[in-house]
């Protein structure tokens, strides 16, 4: 039987960002330095395959610090933690390594700086997401107000409309965030405007890559986990750009082939926590069913790299 022809448009950049690379490396190097088990508070990044692989190597994933023994090292996930977490680790005399993405730490410092200058903060983010919890947890309770939507802006009760600043989660939709910022500026004209947005380069580039694909494709597959904020935003960007079918899939077995019947052009993107082997797996699944041509659609090249913390670099450099 002849296979129907289909073109797969591969988004680039896709997959691991510099913060994810660094966070995974931190767990691997910690296992090398201290041996197993090494504890990790929260999924190091939101991807089951990454987590399973590290678990097989000896990492133990817990949600809260008190689930880890005090005599083993603990690593904080890439999403960041409230100030109370390292404080508690210190109180318990634990060895800890912070895998918070440096671009998240930058937002933490920004929040602190504004707080010291007497400004109340408004955080644009998703309630319950670990990054939002971590960033809000840099300041005392009540100092950071959360808005998730344009509608939320109307309901804000601020201390002083003349002394406000905003920060954001790093993985938000660029376009939705712009609308929320516009609503904030309209309601609070004196709000402090940051020099640079907090949405990170990787989020920006992956959303740009999906937009660049969207006029060539009839369906979009985003490889990523259901709890991955940046991956879910890619699906939304695809939908907003007109993709009738836009699916988040963890791996090839989750693809809804029925929805792809008669389709000849499919886009494949991957969230910042999705390993490239899963992209390869998806391409292989298409090749089994279609006479597949793969085309790369590259918008920009990424060259960002982050160093691992000194405590691990020293171990690696020691002969
Ligand atoms: C940390 C940060 O693990 P992810 O899927 O996380 P999100 O925040 O998108 O749910 O992706 C990598 C990552 C992105 N942002 C890690 Cl702050
Ligand atoms: Fe950092 Fe952005 Fe990745 S905040 S972990 S570089 S998605």
mmCIF file of C-alpha atoms and ligand atoms in Angstrom:
data_model
loop_
_atom_site.group_PDB
_atom_site.id
_atom_site.type_symbol
_atom_site.label_atom_id
_atom_site.label_comp_id
_atom_site.label_asym_id
_atom_site.label_seq_id
_atom_site.Cartn_x
_atom_site.Cartn_y
_atom_site.Cartn_z
ATOM 1 C CA UNK A 1 0.000 0.000 0.000
ATOM 2 C CA UNK A 2 1.371 3.435 -0.861
ATOM 3 C CA UNK A 3 1.596 5.918 1.947
ATOM 4 C CA UNK A 4 -0.008 9.351 1.525
ATOM 5 C CA UNK A 5 2.482 12.225 1.146
ATOM 6 C CA UNK A 6 2.944 14.595 4.082
ATOM 7 C CA UNK A 7 5.371 17.365 4.976
ATOM 8 C CA UNK A 8 6.488 17.793 8.581
ATOM 9 C CA UNK A 9 7.605 21.327 9.350
ATOM 10 C CA UNK A 10 9.972 21.239 12.319
ATOM 11 C CA UNK A 11 10.058 24.383 14.404
ATOM 12 C CA UNK A 12 13.471 25.734 15.373
ATOM 13 C CA UNK A 13 14.315 26.690 18.028
ATOM 14 C CA UNK A 14 12.510 23.907 19.911
ATOM 15 C CA UNK A 15 13.129 21.772 22.978
ATOM 16 C CA UNK A 16 15.694 22.308 25.719
ATOM 17 C CA UNK A 17 16.591 25.866 26.692
ATOM 18 C CA UNK A 18 19.762 26.872 28.540
ATOM 19 C CA UNK A 19 17.999 26.780 31.929
ATOM 20 C CA UNK A 20 16.815 23.204 31.379
ATOM 21 C CA UNK A 21 20.225 22.065 30.154
ATOM 22 C CA UNK A 22 21.781 23.549 33.280
ATOM 23 C CA UNK A 23 19.198 22.079 35.659
ATOM 24 C CA UNK A 24 19.602 18.552 34.259
ATOM 25 C CA UNK A 25 23.375 18.893 34.358
ATOM 26 C CA UNK A 26 23.140 19.958 38.009
ATOM 27 C CA UNK A 27 21.329 16.731 38.948
ATOM 28 C CA UNK A 28 23.760 14.587 36.930
ATOM 29 C CA UNK A 29 26.807 16.298 38.444
ATOM 30 C CA UNK A 30 25.360 16.106 41.961
ATOM 31 C CA UNK A 31 24.885 12.350 41.525
ATOM 32 C CA UNK A 32 28.475 12.093 40.376
ATOM 33 C CA UNK A 33 29.781 14.163 43.296
ATOM 34 C CA UNK A 34 27.731 12.752 46.140
ATOM 35 C CA UNK A 35 26.472 9.422 44.780
ATOM 36 C CA UNK A 36 22.850 8.268 45.024
ATOM 37 C CA UNK A 37 20.433 9.178 46.380
ATOM 38 C CA UNK A 38 20.317 12.882 45.661
ATOM 39 C CA UNK A 39 16.946 14.486 46.418
ATOM 40 C CA UNK A 40 15.206 16.883 44.037
ATOM 41 C CA UNK A 41 12.439 19.153 45.271
ATOM 42 C CA UNK A 42 9.736 19.121 42.563
ATOM 43 C CA UNK A 43 10.256 17.765 39.016
ATOM 44 C CA UNK A 44 13.597 19.276 37.973
ATOM 45 C CA UNK A 45 11.794 20.304 34.762
ATOM 46 C CA UNK A 46 8.240 19.421 33.783
ATOM 47 C CA UNK A 47 8.932 16.334 31.736
ATOM 48 C CA UNK A 48 8.306 12.727 32.696
ATOM 49 C CA UNK A 49 11.072 11.358 30.465
ATOM 50 C CA UNK A 50 13.695 13.646 31.947
ATOM 51 C CA UNK A 51 12.507 12.844 35.466
ATOM 52 C CA UNK A 52 12.355 9.072 34.873
ATOM 53 C CA UNK A 53 15.877 9.002 33.455
ATOM 54 C CA UNK A 54 17.296 10.914 36.429
ATOM 55 C CA UNK A 55 15.320 8.721 38.837
ATOM 56 C CA UNK A 56 16.912 5.655 37.221
ATOM 57 C CA UNK A 57 20.301 7.273 37.873
ATOM 58 C CA UNK A 58 19.509 7.680 41.578
ATOM 59 C CA UNK A 59 17.609 10.954 41.972
ATOM 60 C CA UNK A 60 14.631 10.927 44.338
ATOM 61 C CA UNK A 61 11.881 13.427 43.545
ATOM 62 C CA UNK A 62 9.860 14.939 46.391
ATOM 63 C CA UNK A 63 7.401 17.820 46.523
ATOM 64 C CA UNK A 64 8.451 19.338 49.845
ATOM 65 C CA UNK A 65 11.749 19.653 51.659
ATOM 66 C CA UNK A 66 10.532 17.765 54.740
ATOM 67 C CA UNK A 67 10.164 14.631 52.586
ATOM 68 C CA UNK A 68 13.964 14.580 52.155
ATOM 69 C CA UNK A 69 16.371 13.350 54.856
ATOM 70 C CA UNK A 70 18.750 15.962 56.244
ATOM 71 C CA UNK A 71 21.870 13.911 55.534
ATOM 72 C CA UNK A 72 21.499 13.869 51.730
ATOM 73 C CA UNK A 73 21.914 16.765 49.264
ATOM 74 C CA UNK A 74 18.787 18.356 47.843
ATOM 75 C CA UNK A 75 18.376 20.237 44.565
ATOM 76 C CA UNK A 76 15.717 22.896 43.948
ATOM 77 C CA UNK A 77 13.986 22.689 40.554
ATOM 78 C CA UNK A 78 14.546 25.064 37.609
ATOM 79 C CA UNK A 79 11.285 26.893 38.360
ATOM 80 C CA UNK A 80 12.588 28.485 41.563
ATOM 81 C CA UNK A 81 11.515 28.311 45.188
ATOM 82 C CA UNK A 82 10.107 30.721 47.785
ATOM 83 C CA UNK A 83 12.725 32.232 50.125
ATOM 84 C CA UNK A 84 11.418 30.006 52.923
ATOM 85 C CA UNK A 85 12.783 26.864 51.190
ATOM 86 C CA UNK A 86 16.549 27.580 51.251
ATOM 87 C CA UNK A 87 16.010 29.126 54.705
ATOM 88 C CA UNK A 88 14.513 25.854 55.935
ATOM 89 C CA UNK A 89 17.309 23.830 54.280
ATOM 90 C CA UNK A 90 19.845 25.957 56.136
ATOM 91 C CA UNK A 91 17.978 25.581 59.405
ATOM 92 C CA UNK A 92 18.110 21.806 58.915
ATOM 93 C CA UNK A 93 21.825 21.988 58.029
ATOM 94 C CA UNK A 94 21.233 20.415 54.622
ATOM 95 C CA UNK A 95 23.537 20.594 51.603
ATOM 96 C CA UNK A 96 21.492 22.135 48.791
ATOM 97 C CA UNK A 97 22.052 23.157 45.185
ATOM 98 C CA UNK A 98 19.741 25.675 43.575
ATOM 99 C CA UNK A 99 18.880 24.769 39.958
ATOM 100 C CA UNK A 100 16.600 27.801 39.573
ATOM 101 C CA UNK A 101 17.063 29.165 36.059
ATOM 102 C CA UNK A 102 19.284 32.287 36.234
ATOM 103 C CA UNK A 103 16.590 34.154 34.285
ATOM 104 C CA UNK A 104 14.106 33.380 37.074
ATOM 105 C CA UNK A 105 16.628 34.424 39.738
ATOM 106 C CA UNK A 106 16.891 37.738 37.873
ATOM 107 C CA UNK A 107 13.127 38.252 38.310
ATOM 108 C CA UNK A 108 13.490 37.389 42.007
ATOM 109 C CA UNK A 109 16.156 40.084 42.397
ATOM 110 C CA UNK A 110 14.039 42.581 40.475
ATOM 111 C CA UNK A 111 11.116 41.985 42.836
ATOM 112 C CA UNK A 112 13.366 42.475 45.832
ATOM 113 C CA UNK A 113 14.825 45.697 44.434
ATOM 114 C CA UNK A 114 11.362 47.181 43.850
ATOM 115 C CA UNK A 115 10.277 46.099 47.316
ATOM 116 C CA UNK A 116 13.286 47.827 48.868
ATOM 117 C CA UNK A 117 12.286 50.972 46.975
ATOM 118 C CA UNK A 118 8.856 50.767 48.566
ATOM 119 C CA UNK A 119 6.921 49.595 45.501
ATOM 120 C CA UNK A 120 4.154 47.016 45.710
ATOM 121 C CA UNK A 121 4.482 44.297 43.071
ATOM 122 C CA UNK A 122 1.939 42.905 40.654
ATOM 123 C CA UNK A 123 2.863 39.509 39.263
ATOM 124 C CA UNK A 124 1.424 38.370 35.931
ATOM 125 C CA UNK A 125 1.396 34.584 36.122
ATOM 126 C CA UNK A 126 -0.573 31.402 36.641
ATOM 127 C CA UNK A 127 -1.854 30.631 40.131
ATOM 128 C CA UNK A 128 -0.378 27.466 41.604
ATOM 129 C CA UNK A 129 2.505 27.199 39.116
ATOM 130 C CA UNK A 130 5.798 26.596 40.977
ATOM 131 C CA UNK A 131 7.509 29.558 39.298
ATOM 132 C CA UNK A 132 4.731 31.896 40.420
ATOM 133 C CA UNK A 133 4.815 30.442 43.937
ATOM 134 C CA UNK A 134 8.604 30.816 44.016
ATOM 135 C CA UNK A 135 8.665 34.381 42.711
ATOM 136 C CA UNK A 136 5.812 35.584 44.935
ATOM 137 C CA UNK A 137 7.573 33.866 47.823
ATOM 138 C CA UNK A 138 10.568 36.201 47.505
ATOM 139 C CA UNK A 139 8.601 38.921 49.281
ATOM 140 C CA UNK A 140 6.451 38.974 52.396
ATOM 141 C CA UNK A 141 2.810 37.926 52.093
ATOM 142 C CA UNK A 142 0.625 40.618 50.495
ATOM 143 C CA UNK A 143 3.524 42.421 48.805
ATOM 144 C CA UNK A 144 2.927 40.638 45.483
ATOM 145 C CA UNK A 145 -0.559 40.647 43.956
ATOM 146 C CA UNK A 146 -1.279 38.058 41.262
ATOM 147 C CA UNK A 147 -3.112 38.735 37.994
ATOM 148 C CA UNK A 148 -3.799 35.963 35.513
ATOM 149 C CA UNK A 149 -6.053 37.728 33.003
ATOM 150 C CA UNK A 150 -7.000 41.168 31.684
ATOM 151 C CA UNK A 151 -10.230 40.861 33.718
ATOM 152 C CA UNK A 152 -8.245 40.408 36.953
ATOM 153 C CA UNK A 153 -6.737 43.892 36.555
ATOM 154 C CA UNK A 154 -10.071 45.594 37.324
ATOM 155 C CA UNK A 155 -10.330 43.766 40.643
ATOM 156 C CA UNK A 156 -6.867 44.678 41.981
ATOM 157 C CA UNK A 157 -6.821 46.419 45.344
ATOM 158 C CA UNK A 158 -3.461 48.150 45.606
ATOM 159 C CA UNK A 159 -1.915 50.058 48.502
ATOM 160 C CA UNK A 160 -0.903 53.109 46.456
ATOM 161 C CA UNK A 161 -1.551 53.351 42.681
ATOM 162 C CA UNK A 162 1.473 55.651 42.400
ATOM 163 C CA UNK A 163 3.914 53.093 43.808
ATOM 164 C CA UNK A 164 3.597 49.926 41.759
ATOM 165 C CA UNK A 165 5.737 47.719 39.555
ATOM 166 C CA UNK A 166 5.038 44.502 37.702
ATOM 167 C CA UNK A 167 6.910 41.285 37.071
ATOM 168 C CA UNK A 168 5.901 38.191 35.102
ATOM 169 C CA UNK A 169 6.334 34.456 34.903
ATOM 170 C CA UNK A 170 9.016 33.713 32.270
ATOM 171 C CA UNK A 171 6.917 31.308 30.180
ATOM 172 C CA UNK A 172 3.771 33.337 29.432
ATOM 173 C CA UNK A 173 2.170 34.012 26.076
ATOM 174 C CA UNK A 174 3.820 37.144 24.659
ATOM 175 C CA UNK A 175 0.541 38.388 23.186
ATOM 176 C CA UNK A 176 -1.706 37.678 26.210
ATOM 177 C CA UNK A 177 0.862 39.321 28.483
ATOM 178 C CA UNK A 178 1.008 42.424 26.290
ATOM 179 C CA UNK A 179 -2.772 42.759 26.691
ATOM 180 C CA UNK A 180 -2.529 42.439 30.492
ATOM 181 C CA UNK A 181 0.309 44.987 30.619
ATOM 182 C CA UNK A 182 -1.790 47.396 28.538
ATOM 183 C CA UNK A 183 -4.680 46.996 30.995
ATOM 184 C CA UNK A 184 -2.318 47.614 33.939
ATOM 185 C CA UNK A 185 -0.914 50.762 32.327
ATOM 186 C CA UNK A 186 -4.376 52.034 31.607
ATOM 187 C CA UNK A 187 -5.591 51.519 35.169
ATOM 188 C CA UNK A 188 -2.294 52.532 36.830
ATOM 189 C CA UNK A 189 -0.569 55.076 34.542
ATOM 190 C CA UNK A 190 2.253 55.563 37.061
ATOM 191 C CA UNK A 191 3.181 51.844 37.174
ATOM 192 C CA UNK A 192 6.913 51.230 36.822
ATOM 193 C CA UNK A 193 7.662 49.789 33.369
ATOM 194 C CA UNK A 194 10.602 47.364 33.272
ATOM 195 C CA UNK A 195 13.466 47.975 30.865
ATOM 196 C CA UNK A 196 13.081 44.434 29.617
ATOM 197 C CA UNK A 197 10.213 41.944 29.765
ATOM 198 C CA UNK A 198 10.563 38.948 32.096
ATOM 199 C CA UNK A 199 9.341 36.490 29.454
ATOM 200 C CA UNK A 200 12.567 34.713 28.608
ATOM 201 C CA UNK A 201 14.415 34.388 25.313
ATOM 202 C CA UNK A 202 13.509 30.680 24.983
ATOM 203 C CA UNK A 203 9.783 31.288 25.458
ATOM 204 C CA UNK A 204 9.923 34.197 22.999
ATOM 205 C CA UNK A 205 11.817 32.189 20.381
ATOM 206 C CA UNK A 206 9.660 29.051 20.655
ATOM 207 C CA UNK A 207 6.465 31.088 20.297
ATOM 208 C CA UNK A 208 8.011 32.956 17.342
ATOM 209 C CA UNK A 209 8.934 29.643 15.702
ATOM 210 C CA UNK A 210 5.342 28.349 16.031
ATOM 211 C CA UNK A 211 4.011 31.573 14.504
ATOM 212 C CA UNK A 212 6.466 31.221 11.622
ATOM 213 C CA UNK A 213 5.182 27.703 10.899
ATOM 214 C CA UNK A 214 1.538 28.414 11.281
ATOM 215 C CA UNK A 215 0.647 29.689 7.802
ATOM 216 C CA UNK A 216 2.145 26.563 6.145
ATOM 217 C CA UNK A 217 0.432 23.911 8.285
ATOM 218 C CA UNK A 218 -2.994 22.404 8.830
ATOM 219 C CA UNK A 219 -2.166 20.853 12.191
ATOM 220 C CA UNK A 220 0.331 21.482 14.968
ATOM 221 C CA UNK A 221 1.811 18.996 17.431
ATOM 222 C CA UNK A 222 3.592 20.382 20.460
ATOM 223 C CA UNK A 223 5.729 17.884 22.345
ATOM 224 C CA UNK A 224 5.527 18.602 26.046
ATOM 225 C CA UNK A 225 3.919 17.672 29.342
ATOM 226 C CA UNK A 226 0.447 18.749 30.492
ATOM 227 C CA UNK A 227 2.005 20.590 33.467
ATOM 228 C CA UNK A 228 4.517 22.437 31.276
ATOM 229 C CA UNK A 229 3.450 26.075 31.099
ATOM 230 C CA UNK A 230 5.658 27.033 28.176
ATOM 231 C CA UNK A 231 4.548 23.990 26.142
ATOM 232 C CA UNK A 232 0.873 24.729 26.736
ATOM 233 C CA UNK A 233 1.418 28.299 25.597
ATOM 234 C CA UNK A 234 2.824 26.963 22.298
ATOM 235 C CA UNK A 235 -0.448 25.113 21.659
ATOM 236 C CA UNK A 236 -2.387 28.330 22.344
ATOM 237 C CA UNK A 237 -0.113 30.333 20.041
ATOM 238 C CA UNK A 238 -0.731 27.757 17.290
ATOM 239 C CA UNK A 239 -4.493 27.940 17.793
ATOM 240 C CA UNK A 240 -4.489 31.744 17.865
ATOM 241 C CA UNK A 241 -2.484 31.714 14.617
ATOM 242 C CA UNK A 242 -5.215 29.664 12.962
ATOM 243 C CA UNK A 243 -4.202 25.992 13.357
ATOM 244 C CA UNK A 244 -7.456 24.083 13.386
ATOM 245 C CA UNK A 245 -5.798 21.111 15.051
ATOM 246 C CA UNK A 246 -3.263 21.920 17.776
ATOM 247 C CA UNK A 247 -2.381 19.140 20.184
ATOM 248 C CA UNK A 248 -0.061 18.808 23.157
ATOM 249 C CA UNK A 249 1.471 15.322 23.142
ATOM 250 C CA UNK A 250 3.954 13.801 25.571
ATOM 251 C CA UNK A 251 5.162 11.326 22.964
ATOM 252 C CA UNK A 252 4.228 9.669 19.642
ATOM 253 C CA UNK A 253 1.752 7.231 21.208
ATOM 254 C CA UNK A 254 -0.470 10.170 22.231
ATOM 255 C CA UNK A 255 -0.927 11.507 18.693
ATOM 256 C CA UNK A 256 -4.576 11.556 17.637
ATOM 257 C CA UNK A 257 -4.160 10.163 14.114
ATOM 258 C CA UNK A 258 -7.885 10.468 13.356
ATOM 259 C CA UNK A 259 -7.650 14.244 13.582
ATOM 260 C CA UNK A 260 -4.826 14.169 11.001
ATOM 261 C CA UNK A 261 -6.777 12.333 8.309
ATOM 262 C CA UNK A 262 -6.397 14.036 4.934
ATOM 263 C CA UNK A 263 -3.856 16.479 6.321
ATOM 264 C CA UNK A 264 -0.676 17.017 4.246
ATOM 265 C CA UNK A 265 1.237 19.642 6.264
ATOM 266 C CA UNK A 266 1.913 19.258 9.981
ATOM 267 C CA UNK A 267 4.027 21.429 12.274
ATOM 268 C CA UNK A 268 6.079 19.918 15.093
ATOM 269 C CA UNK A 269 7.272 22.070 17.981
ATOM 270 C CA UNK A 270 8.656 21.112 21.387
ATOM 271 C CA UNK A 271 8.518 22.859 24.743
ATOM 272 C CA UNK A 272 11.642 23.912 26.611
ATOM 273 C CA UNK A 273 11.561 20.790 28.794
ATOM 274 C CA UNK A 274 11.021 18.229 25.993
ATOM 275 C CA UNK A 275 14.021 16.065 24.991
ATOM 276 C CA UNK A 276 14.881 15.787 21.292
ATOM 277 C CA UNK A 277 14.529 11.956 21.359
ATOM 278 C CA UNK A 278 10.768 12.528 21.612
ATOM 279 C CA UNK A 279 10.855 14.646 18.439
ATOM 280 C CA UNK A 280 12.745 11.817 16.709
ATOM 281 C CA UNK A 281 10.100 9.384 17.933
ATOM 282 C CA UNK A 282 7.299 11.549 16.503
ATOM 283 C CA UNK A 283 9.076 11.834 13.133
ATOM 284 C CA UNK A 284 9.506 8.033 13.043
ATOM 285 C CA UNK A 285 5.782 7.553 13.782
ATOM 286 C CA UNK A 286 4.917 9.826 10.835
ATOM 287 C CA UNK A 287 7.307 7.954 8.537
ATOM 288 C CA UNK A 288 5.483 4.716 9.369
ATOM 289 C CA UNK A 289 2.151 6.156 8.239
ATOM 290 C CA UNK A 290 3.040 8.754 5.607
ATOM 291 C CA UNK A 291 5.521 9.321 2.816
ATOM 292 C CA UNK A 292 7.114 12.006 4.980
ATOM 293 C CA UNK A 293 9.276 14.954 3.974
ATOM 294 C CA UNK A 294 10.872 16.846 6.864
ATOM 295 C CA UNK A 295 11.529 20.576 6.528
ATOM 296 C CA UNK A 296 13.190 22.746 9.137
ATOM 297 C CA UNK A 297 11.729 26.207 9.718
ATOM 298 C CA UNK A 298 14.354 28.104 11.659
ATOM 299 C CA UNK A 299 13.639 31.603 12.925
ATOM 300 C CA UNK A 300 16.745 32.275 15.057
ATOM 301 C CA UNK A 301 19.814 30.471 16.385
ATOM 302 C CA UNK A 302 20.186 30.264 20.161
ATOM 303 C CA UNK A 303 23.601 30.490 21.747
ATOM 304 C CA UNK A 304 22.688 30.992 25.408
ATOM 305 C CA UNK A 305 24.512 28.826 27.973
ATOM 306 C CA UNK A 306 24.536 28.977 31.753
ATOM 307 C CA UNK A 307 27.257 27.743 34.088
ATOM 308 C CA UNK A 308 26.413 25.258 36.823
ATOM 309 C CA UNK A 309 26.853 26.490 40.437
ATOM 310 C CA UNK A 310 30.394 26.713 41.782
ATOM 311 C CA UNK A 311 29.962 23.857 44.271
ATOM 312 C CA UNK A 312 29.591 21.442 41.311
ATOM 313 C CA UNK A 313 32.184 23.084 39.050
ATOM 314 C CA UNK A 314 34.791 22.717 41.770
ATOM 315 C CA UNK A 315 34.050 18.992 42.056
ATOM 316 C CA UNK A 316 34.453 18.503 38.313
ATOM 317 C CA UNK A 317 37.684 20.490 38.147
ATOM 318 C CA UNK A 318 39.322 18.622 41.029
ATOM 319 C CA UNK A 319 41.553 15.824 39.630
HETATM 320 C C1 LIG B 1 11.827 26.530 34.487
HETATM 321 C C2 LIG B 1 11.202 27.676 34.109
HETATM 322 O O1 LIG B 1 9.832 22.589 33.135
HETATM 323 P P1 LIG B 1 9.046 23.397 32.163
HETATM 324 O O2 LIG B 1 8.042 22.732 31.340
HETATM 325 O O3 LIG B 1 8.464 24.620 32.992
HETATM 326 P P2 LIG B 1 7.176 25.564 32.787
HETATM 327 O O4 LIG B 1 7.504 26.759 33.637
HETATM 328 O O5 LIG B 1 7.075 25.902 31.362
HETATM 329 O O6 LIG B 1 5.997 24.835 33.324
HETATM 330 O O7 LIG B 1 10.038 24.080 31.122
HETATM 331 C C3 LIG B 1 11.322 24.507 31.421
HETATM 332 C C4 LIG B 1 11.312 25.629 32.373
HETATM 333 C C5 LIG B 1 10.692 26.797 32.060
HETATM 334 N N1 LIG B 1 10.634 27.800 32.923
HETATM 335 C C6 LIG B 1 11.878 25.485 33.595
HETATM 336 CL CL1 LIG B 1 11.100 28.960 35.171
HETATM 337 FE FE1 LIG B 2 14.925 29.610 32.005
HETATM 338 FE FE2 LIG B 2 13.336 30.363 30.093
HETATM 339 FE FE3 LIG B 2 14.225 27.952 30.140
HETATM 340 S S1 LIG B 2 13.261 30.978 32.226
HETATM 341 S S2 LIG B 2 14.433 27.468 32.266
HETATM 342 S S3 LIG B 2 15.461 29.793 29.884
HETATM 343 S S4 LIG B 2 12.201 28.541 29.480
#
